[in-house]
Short mmCIF file of C-alpha atoms in Angstrom, two decimals:
data_model
loop_
_atom_site.label_atom_id
_atom_site.label_comp_id
_atom_site.label_asym_id
_atom_site.label_seq_id
_atom_site.Cartn_x
_atom_site.Cartn_y
_atom_site.Cartn_z
CA UNK A 107 0.00 0.00 0.00
CA UNK A 108 1.44 3.32 -1.12
CA UNK A 109 0.04 6.63 0.12
CA UNK A 110 1.19 10.04 -0.99
CA UNK A 111 0.60 13.21 1.01
CA UNK A 112 1.28 16.14 -1.30
CA UNK A 113 1.13 19.93 -1.48
CA UNK A 114 1.48 20.06 2.30
CA UNK A 115 0.76 23.59 3.48
CA UNK A 116 3.25 23.35 6.34
CA UNK A 117 5.23 20.30 7.45
CA UNK A 118 6.90 19.70 10.80
CA UNK A 119 9.19 16.67 10.80
CA UNK A 120 10.58 17.42 14.31
CA UNK A 121 13.82 15.84 13.10
CA UNK A 122 16.22 18.66 13.96
CA UNK A 123 17.81 16.85 16.93
CA UNK A 124 18.96 13.30 17.68
CA UNK A 125 17.91 13.23 21.34
CA UNK A 126 15.64 15.17 23.67
CA UNK A 127 15.53 18.89 22.93
CA UNK A 128 16.77 20.97 25.86
CA UNK A 129 16.32 24.55 26.91
CA UNK A 130 16.41 27.30 24.34
CA UNK A 131 16.88 24.79 21.52
CA UNK A 132 13.14 24.12 21.97
CA UNK A 133 12.53 27.58 20.50
CA UNK A 134 14.01 26.68 17.10
CA UNK A 135 11.74 24.75 14.78
CA UNK A 136 12.17 23.96 11.08
CA UNK A 137 9.16 24.09 8.77
CA UNK A 138 8.70 22.97 5.17
CA UNK A 139 6.12 24.29 2.71
CA UNK A 140 4.65 22.56 -0.36
CA UNK A 141 6.31 19.28 0.56
CA UNK A 142 5.20 15.69 0.04
CA UNK A 143 5.55 12.44 1.97
CA UNK A 144 5.53 9.03 0.31
CA UNK A 145 4.48 6.14 2.55
CA UNK A 146 4.87 2.49 1.64
CA UNK A 147 4.06 -0.59 3.73
CA UNK A 148 3.53 1.55 6.81
CA UNK A 149 6.80 3.45 6.63
CA UNK A 150 7.95 6.82 5.36
CA UNK A 151 10.09 6.19 2.30
CA UNK A 152 10.55 9.71 0.93
CA UNK A 153 10.16 13.31 2.09
CA UNK A 154 10.71 15.88 -0.65
CA UNK A 155 9.26 18.96 -2.32
CA UNK A 156 5.89 18.15 -3.91
CA UNK A 157 7.17 18.83 -7.43
CA UNK A 158 9.51 15.85 -7.05
CA UNK A 159 6.83 13.38 -5.97
CA UNK A 160 3.46 14.38 -7.41
CA UNK A 161 3.86 12.10 -10.41
CA UNK A 162 4.69 8.94 -8.47
CA UNK A 163 2.12 6.16 -8.50
CA UNK A 164 0.25 5.57 -5.25
CA UNK A 165 -2.83 3.67 -4.12
CA UNK A 166 -4.09 6.84 -2.48
CA UNK A 167 -3.13 10.47 -2.88
CA UNK A 168 -4.14 13.01 -0.23
CA UNK A 169 -4.08 16.70 -1.10
CA UNK A 170 -2.80 18.56 1.99
CA UNK A 171 -2.98 22.04 0.48
CA UNK A 172 -3.47 24.61 3.25
CA UNK A 173 -3.07 22.00 5.98
CA UNK A 174 -0.50 21.39 8.70
CA UNK A 175 1.17 17.96 8.82
CA UNK A 176 3.06 16.76 11.90
CA UNK A 177 4.20 13.56 13.59
CA UNK A 178 1.61 11.74 15.68
CA UNK A 179 1.33 13.18 19.17
CA UNK A 180 3.00 11.21 21.96
CA UNK A 181 1.13 11.06 25.30
CA UNK A 182 3.69 10.34 28.07
CA UNK A 183 1.55 10.25 31.25
CA UNK A 184 -1.91 8.66 31.55
CA UNK A 185 -3.83 6.53 34.03
CA UNK A 186 -5.59 4.71 31.20
CA UNK A 187 -6.98 1.63 32.94
CA UNK A 188 -9.50 2.28 35.71
CA UNK A 189 -13.00 1.39 36.76
CA UNK A 190 -15.95 3.72 37.28
CA UNK A 191 -16.00 7.51 37.21
CA UNK A 192 -16.32 10.32 39.75
CA UNK A 193 -18.60 12.95 38.25
CA UNK A 194 -20.64 13.03 41.47
CA UNK A 195 -17.64 14.57 43.26
CA UNK A 196 -17.70 17.73 41.14
CA UNK A 197 -20.60 19.21 43.12
CA UNK A 198 -18.72 18.53 46.37
CA UNK A 199 -15.63 20.27 45.04
CA UNK A 200 -17.73 23.25 43.97
CA UNK A 201 -19.09 23.47 47.51
CA UNK A 202 -15.56 23.61 48.83
CA UNK A 203 -15.61 20.20 50.49
CA UNK A 204 -11.96 19.33 51.23
CA UNK A 205 -10.50 16.35 49.41
CA UNK A 206 -9.82 14.56 52.70
CA UNK A 207 -13.51 14.84 53.58
CA UNK A 208 -14.40 13.38 50.20
CA UNK A 209 -12.05 10.52 50.99
CA UNK A 210 -13.78 9.95 54.32
CA UNK A 211 -17.07 9.65 52.43
CA UNK A 212 -15.55 6.87 50.32
CA UNK A 213 -14.75 9.11 47.37
CA UNK A 214 -11.54 10.32 45.80
CA UNK A 215 -8.94 7.82 44.70
CA UNK A 216 -10.39 5.22 47.08
CA UNK A 217 -13.59 5.28 45.01
CA UNK A 218 -11.62 4.51 41.86
CA UNK A 219 -9.65 1.80 43.67
CA UNK A 220 -12.90 0.18 44.77
CA UNK A 221 -14.40 0.36 41.26
CA UNK A 222 -11.23 -0.98 39.65
CA UNK A 223 -10.98 -3.88 42.08
CA UNK A 224 -14.60 -4.79 41.39
CA UNK A 225 -14.39 -4.47 37.58
CA UNK A 226 -13.69 -7.48 35.39
CA UNK A 227 -10.76 -7.51 33.00
CA UNK A 228 -13.23 -7.41 30.12
CA UNK A 229 -14.94 -4.32 31.47
CA UNK A 230 -11.62 -2.54 32.06
CA UNK A 231 -10.45 -3.55 28.60
CA UNK A 232 -13.58 -2.19 26.88
CA UNK A 233 -13.27 1.08 28.80
CA UNK A 234 -9.57 1.45 27.97
CA UNK A 235 -10.23 0.80 24.28
CA UNK A 236 -12.91 3.49 24.29
CA UNK A 237 -10.49 6.04 25.73
CA UNK A 238 -7.75 5.01 23.30
CA UNK A 239 -10.14 5.59 20.40
CA UNK A 240 -10.84 9.07 21.71
CA UNK A 241 -7.13 9.82 22.16
CA UNK A 242 -6.55 8.79 18.56
CA UNK A 243 -9.20 11.26 17.42
CA UNK A 244 -7.20 14.06 19.05
CA UNK A 245 -4.03 13.09 17.16
CA UNK A 246 -2.33 10.83 19.72
CA UNK A 247 -0.55 7.79 18.27
CA UNK A 248 1.59 6.59 21.22
CA UNK A 249 0.40 6.38 24.84
CA UNK A 250 1.94 5.67 28.24
CA UNK A 251 -0.46 3.83 30.59
CA UNK A 252 -0.03 3.50 34.35
CA UNK A 253 -1.55 1.05 36.78
CA UNK A 254 -2.11 2.30 40.33
CA UNK A 255 -5.80 1.86 41.10
CA UNK A 256 -5.41 -1.45 42.90
CA UNK A 257 -2.49 -1.26 45.27
CA UNK A 258 -2.90 -4.97 45.76
CA UNK A 259 -1.34 -7.74 43.71
CA UNK A 260 -4.50 -8.96 41.99
CA UNK A 261 -5.77 -5.59 40.80
CA UNK A 262 -2.41 -4.16 39.80
CA UNK A 263 -1.70 -7.23 37.67
CA UNK A 264 -5.21 -6.98 36.25
CA UNK A 265 -4.60 -3.39 35.16
CA UNK A 266 -1.22 -4.21 33.64
CA UNK A 267 -2.65 -7.19 31.74
CA UNK A 268 -5.49 -5.07 30.40
CA UNK A 269 -2.96 -2.51 29.15
CA UNK A 270 -0.92 -5.31 27.59
CA UNK A 271 -3.95 -6.74 25.77
CA UNK A 272 -5.01 -3.27 24.63
CA UNK A 273 -1.51 -2.72 23.26
CA UNK A 274 -1.81 -5.92 21.25
CA UNK A 275 -5.30 -5.14 19.93
CA UNK A 276 -5.41 -1.36 19.48
CA UNK A 277 -3.52 0.40 16.66
CA UNK A 278 -1.96 2.88 19.10
CA UNK A 279 1.34 1.92 20.70
CA UNK A 280 1.08 1.60 24.50
CA UNK A 281 3.98 1.81 26.95
CA UNK A 282 3.14 0.45 30.42
CA UNK A 283 4.19 1.77 33.82
CA UNK A 284 3.70 0.03 37.17
CA UNK A 285 2.37 2.58 39.68
CA UNK A 286 1.47 0.31 42.56
CA UNK A 287 2.86 2.99 44.89
CA UNK A 288 0.15 5.48 43.95
CA UNK A 289 -1.49 6.04 47.33
CA UNK A 290 -1.78 4.46 50.76
CA UNK A 291 -4.87 2.33 51.24
CA UNK A 292 -6.62 2.14 54.61
CA UNK A 293 -5.13 -1.22 55.55
CA UNK A 294 -1.60 0.23 55.20
CA UNK A 295 -2.34 3.66 56.68
CA UNK A 296 -0.12 3.05 59.70
CA UNK A 297 2.60 1.18 57.82
CA UNK A 298 3.21 2.53 54.29
CA UNK A 299 6.58 0.77 54.14
CA UNK A 300 4.72 -2.53 54.21
CA UNK A 301 2.72 -1.47 51.14
CA UNK A 302 5.93 -0.61 49.32
CA UNK A 303 7.34 -4.01 50.28
CA UNK A 304 4.25 -5.72 48.89
CA UNK A 305 4.44 -3.79 45.64
CA UNK A 306 8.17 -4.49 45.31
CA UNK A 307 7.47 -8.22 45.62
CA UNK A 308 5.67 -7.91 42.29
CA UNK A 309 8.75 -6.71 40.41
CA UNK A 310 9.99 -10.19 39.38
CA UNK A 311 6.62 -11.26 37.97
CA UNK A 312 6.05 -7.98 36.17
CA UNK A 313 9.50 -8.23 34.61
CA UNK A 314 9.09 -11.91 33.71
CA UNK A 315 5.72 -11.32 32.02
CA UNK A 316 6.89 -8.06 30.42
CA UNK A 317 3.91 -6.23 31.90
CA UNK A 318 5.64 -2.89 32.44
CA UNK A 319 8.73 -1.03 31.29
CA UNK A 320 8.73 1.63 34.03
CA UNK A 321 8.12 1.81 37.77
CA UNK A 322 6.64 5.01 39.17
CA UNK A 323 5.83 6.30 42.66
CA UNK A 324 3.85 9.24 44.08
CA UNK A 325 6.31 11.23 46.19
CA UNK A 326 4.12 13.63 48.13
CA UNK A 327 2.98 14.72 51.59
CA UNK A 328 0.67 12.07 52.98
CA UNK A 329 1.80 9.53 50.42
CA UNK A 330 5.48 8.48 50.15
CA UNK A 331 8.53 10.37 51.38
CA UNK A 332 11.67 11.08 49.40
CA UNK A 333 13.54 8.42 51.35
CA UNK A 334 10.82 5.81 50.82
CA UNK A 335 10.75 6.67 47.12
CA UNK A 336 14.52 6.42 46.83
CA UNK A 337 14.57 2.95 48.40
CA UNK A 338 11.66 1.67 46.34
CA UNK A 339 12.89 2.98 43.00
CA UNK A 340 16.44 1.79 43.57
CA UNK A 341 15.01 -1.69 44.09
CA UNK A 342 13.05 -1.33 40.86
CA UNK A 343 16.24 -0.35 39.04
CA UNK A 344 17.93 -3.46 40.43
CA UNK A 345 15.30 -5.51 38.61
CA UNK A 346 16.03 -3.71 35.35
CA UNK A 347 13.16 -1.21 35.28
CA UNK A 348 13.54 2.38 34.23
CA UNK A 349 11.95 4.72 36.74
CA UNK A 350 9.68 7.76 36.88
CA UNK A 351 8.36 9.93 39.71
CA UNK A 352 5.17 11.79 40.43
CA UNK A 353 7.16 14.63 41.99
CA UNK A 354 6.58 18.04 43.59
CA UNK A 355 2.91 18.21 42.63
CA UNK A 356 1.54 19.78 45.82
CA UNK A 357 4.41 20.27 48.27
CA UNK A 358 8.07 20.88 47.35
CA UNK A 359 9.57 17.83 49.03
CA UNK A 360 12.58 17.49 46.73
CA UNK A 361 11.02 15.04 44.29
CA UNK A 362 12.54 16.85 41.32
CA UNK A 363 16.01 16.52 42.86
CA UNK A 364 15.37 12.83 43.56
CA UNK A 365 14.34 12.22 39.95
CA UNK A 366 17.65 13.72 38.81
CA UNK A 367 19.63 11.83 41.45
CA UNK A 368 18.17 8.49 40.35
CA UNK A 369 18.58 9.21 36.65
CA UNK A 370 14.83 8.87 36.20
CA UNK A 371 13.67 9.01 32.61
CA UNK A 372 11.14 11.63 33.71
CA UNK A 373 9.94 13.60 36.68
CA UNK A 374 6.24 14.36 36.29
CA UNK A 375 4.04 17.23 37.56
CA UNK A 376 6.84 19.44 39.05
CA UNK A 377 4.28 22.17 39.77
CA UNK A 378 6.12 23.32 42.89
CA UNK A 379 9.67 22.35 42.00
CA UNK A 380 12.19 24.48 43.89
CA UNK A 381 14.78 26.73 42.29
CA UNK A 382 17.41 24.13 43.14
CA UNK A 383 15.28 21.36 41.67
CA UNK A 384 14.85 23.32 38.46
CA UNK A 385 18.59 24.02 38.30
CA UNK A 386 19.37 20.32 38.69
CA UNK A 387 16.72 19.34 36.15
CA UNK A 388 18.27 21.73 33.63
CA UNK A 389 21.65 20.05 34.07
CA UNK A 390 20.30 16.52 33.65
CA UNK A 391 18.87 14.16 31.05
CA UNK A 392 15.70 13.67 33.11
CA UNK A 393 12.71 15.04 31.20
CA UNK A 394 10.20 17.22 33.00
CA UNK A 395 6.67 16.09 32.10
CA UNK A 396 4.32 18.96 32.89
CA UNK A 397 0.58 18.45 33.44
CA UNK A 398 -1.26 21.78 33.29
CA UNK A 399 -4.62 20.06 32.91
CA UNK A 400 -4.42 18.86 36.49
CA UNK A 401 -3.93 22.36 37.88
CA UNK A 402 -6.71 23.65 35.62
CA UNK A 403 -9.19 20.95 36.62
CA UNK A 404 -8.52 21.13 40.35
CA UNK A 405 -8.68 24.92 40.24
CA UNK A 406 -5.95 25.48 42.78
CA UNK A 407 -2.21 25.86 42.98
CA UNK A 408 0.32 27.33 40.60
CA UNK A 409 1.23 26.04 37.19
CA UNK A 410 4.67 24.52 36.75
CA UNK A 411 7.35 27.10 35.99
CA UNK A 412 7.99 25.99 32.44
CA UNK A 413 9.79 29.21 31.52
CA UNK A 414 12.29 28.83 34.36
CA UNK A 415 12.85 25.18 33.46
CA UNK A 416 13.51 25.95 29.83
CA UNK A 417 15.81 28.84 30.74
CA UNK A 418 17.69 26.41 33.00
CA UNK A 419 18.23 24.05 30.06
CA UNK A 420 15.65 21.37 30.83
CA UNK A 421 13.89 19.18 28.29
CA UNK A 422 10.14 19.60 28.79
CA UNK A 423 7.24 17.38 27.71
CA UNK A 424 3.48 17.85 28.06
CA UNK A 425 0.68 15.43 28.90
CA UNK A 426 -3.02 15.33 29.70
CA UNK A 427 -2.51 13.26 32.88
CA UNK A 428 -5.75 11.57 31.79
CA UNK A 429 -7.33 10.09 34.93
CA UNK A 430 -10.78 9.98 36.59
CA UNK A 431 -10.05 12.33 39.47
CA UNK A 432 -7.85 15.29 38.63
CA UNK A 433 -7.64 15.61 34.84
CA UNK A 434 -10.55 14.04 33.03
CA UNK A 435 -9.64 14.72 29.41
CA UNK A 436 -8.09 12.97 26.43
CA UNK A 437 -7.76 16.30 24.61
CA UNK A 438 -4.03 16.93 24.28
CA UNK A 439 -4.80 19.98 22.13
CA UNK A 440 -6.45 21.65 25.13
CA UNK A 441 -3.28 20.95 27.12
CA UNK A 442 -1.24 22.64 24.38
CA UNK A 443 -3.41 25.75 24.78
CA UNK A 444 -3.04 25.68 28.57
CA UNK A 445 0.73 25.41 28.15
CA UNK A 446 0.67 28.59 26.06
CA UNK A 447 -1.81 30.55 28.16
CA UNK A 448 -0.86 29.47 31.68
CA UNK A 449 2.80 28.44 31.44
CA UNK A 450 3.82 30.93 28.73
CA UNK A 451 5.36 28.29 26.50
CA UNK A 452 5.92 29.28 22.88
CA UNK A 453 4.30 27.30 20.04
CA UNK A 454 7.72 25.92 19.10
CA UNK A 455 8.36 24.68 22.64
CA UNK A 456 4.89 23.17 22.81
CA UNK A 457 5.38 21.12 19.64
CA UNK A 458 8.67 19.67 20.88
CA UNK A 459 6.94 18.93 24.18
CA UNK A 460 4.19 16.80 22.61
CA UNK A 461 6.34 15.01 20.05
CA UNK A 462 10.12 14.55 20.40
CA UNK A 463 10.48 15.14 24.13
CA UNK A 464 7.31 13.25 24.99
CA UNK A 465 8.64 10.28 23.04
CA UNK A 466 11.95 10.36 24.90
CA UNK A 467 10.03 10.58 28.21
CA UNK A 468 8.77 7.04 27.55
CA UNK A 469 11.90 5.65 25.83
CA UNK A 470 10.41 5.91 22.35
CA UNK A 471 12.60 8.68 20.99
CA UNK A 472 13.95 6.43 18.22
CA UNK A 473 10.54 5.34 16.95
CA UNK A 474 7.97 8.05 17.70
CA UNK A 475 7.59 11.82 17.71
CA UNK A 476 9.27 12.45 14.34
CA UNK A 477 8.63 12.03 10.63
CA UNK A 478 11.79 10.42 9.29
CA UNK A 479 12.51 8.36 6.20
CA UNK A 480 12.61 4.71 7.19
CA UNK A 481 10.49 5.24 10.31
CA UNK A 482 6.95 4.13 10.98
CA UNK A 483 4.46 6.54 9.43
CA UNK A 484 2.68 8.01 12.48
CA UNK A 485 1.32 11.22 10.99
CA UNK A 486 -1.42 13.76 11.68
CA UNK A 487 -3.00 16.05 9.09
CA UNK A 488 -4.54 19.10 10.75
CA UNK A 489 -7.24 21.49 9.59
CA UNK A 490 -4.92 24.37 10.41
CA UNK A 491 -2.69 26.57 8.25
CA UNK A 492 0.35 26.45 10.54
CA UNK A 493 1.66 25.05 13.82
CA UNK A 494 0.92 28.23 15.79
CA UNK A 495 -2.79 27.82 15.09
CA UNK A 496 -3.36 24.71 17.24
CA UNK A 497 -2.63 26.22 20.68
CA UNK A 498 -4.16 29.53 19.58
CA UNK A 499 -7.64 28.19 18.66
CA UNK A 500 -8.46 26.36 21.87
CA UNK A 501 -11.07 23.88 23.00
CA UNK A 502 -11.85 22.22 19.67
CA UNK A 503 -10.42 19.29 17.72
CA UNK A 504 -8.33 20.41 14.75
CA UNK A 505 -7.51 16.90 13.51
CA UNK A 506 -8.38 16.07 9.92
CA UNK A 507 -6.66 12.69 9.52
CA UNK A 508 -4.62 10.39 11.77
CA UNK A 509 -2.30 7.77 10.31
CA UNK A 510 -0.77 5.03 12.43
CA UNK A 511 1.96 2.96 10.80
CA UNK A 512 0.70 4.13 7.43
CA UNK A 513 -2.88 3.10 8.10
CA UNK A 514 -5.54 5.80 8.08
CA UNK A 515 -6.97 5.34 11.55
CA UNK A 516 -9.20 8.38 11.80
CA UNK A 517 -10.59 10.99 9.46
CA UNK A 518 -12.85 13.88 10.39
CA UNK A 519 -16.24 12.25 10.65
CA UNK A 520 -15.19 9.14 12.56
CA UNK A 521 -12.83 6.27 13.23
CA UNK A 522 -12.13 3.97 10.32
CA UNK A 523 -12.28 0.22 10.69
#
């Protein structure tokens, strides 16, 4: 199957750098006008000016005049597999009911844990596939998926197996993360170290069954301390996992510094990272994954200091943090707008943050986030004249066509096949 995209209004290949893009380099972005892309057997075989390719034979030719073409978006931080939903909590939040009081009423994360424990694998699978379809419609072609709504062996393995099956069955690529250390359940309230020990006992099985590539932990007041996180993640590294941290989301405990110390692939949230944490992040290879949708949805706290991080030399990625409690959206385009409006990121920085850097934040920098000859053809055609337009025109879906491995997965009007 040969497909030709031609007369592209503006093309972003995101292929200016070999690795993650750090600091001020994120402000430099190459564009190409009136170009064409030839795709064969799922891979990009030629990128050239349209005049050089318009006469080639192809099974399908797509006129991209006046449209933006980019790599597929990479989503580096989601809580994809979960049971139930928590829309009933919105009214409580609007009334100012504190989160801890919602927890006491059986709500919050404990509600999702309960629903996930009770849900069958089939139900969780169907729900995950639904959300993956919606992500694809917004231009996402690669997704990270965390467990973390079980915090017991049976449910955590159930979540990871659902993600594994979804990865096999859904066109999108899924990268799994074990987040058994997501919160402290009631039965471990007085002994969180015991919960970490129980979760660490799962490392050999998870590794043997290839259920996750990363191990993550929530380092936060009332959850796990820096020292507990250090011990737990070092043990994960001993089993051959790469590590991530939910770090410095609410209180500045030093989670950003710990992520750098451990050589974590990413430190995520970083909303209250200290000056020292930002300095260290800027001098490291750890990618800062920022989640402005969480701050927006919860309606409290400050947005991560993206400008300071970029000035310090950090590589920044963006994500929806899709989850049922604090960021209930699959719309990565909305996140791009929030990054511009609330974190003062430039359009150039935003595009690196949702493609190249997001791919490196989940160890997919060599296969995703770029349009390169010889690579898998993960491509989005946008109903937009240029890359600046997407974060500018907020709250709607600008996707015209999504291609995954050369297959047209979605076109405006609906999913295909």
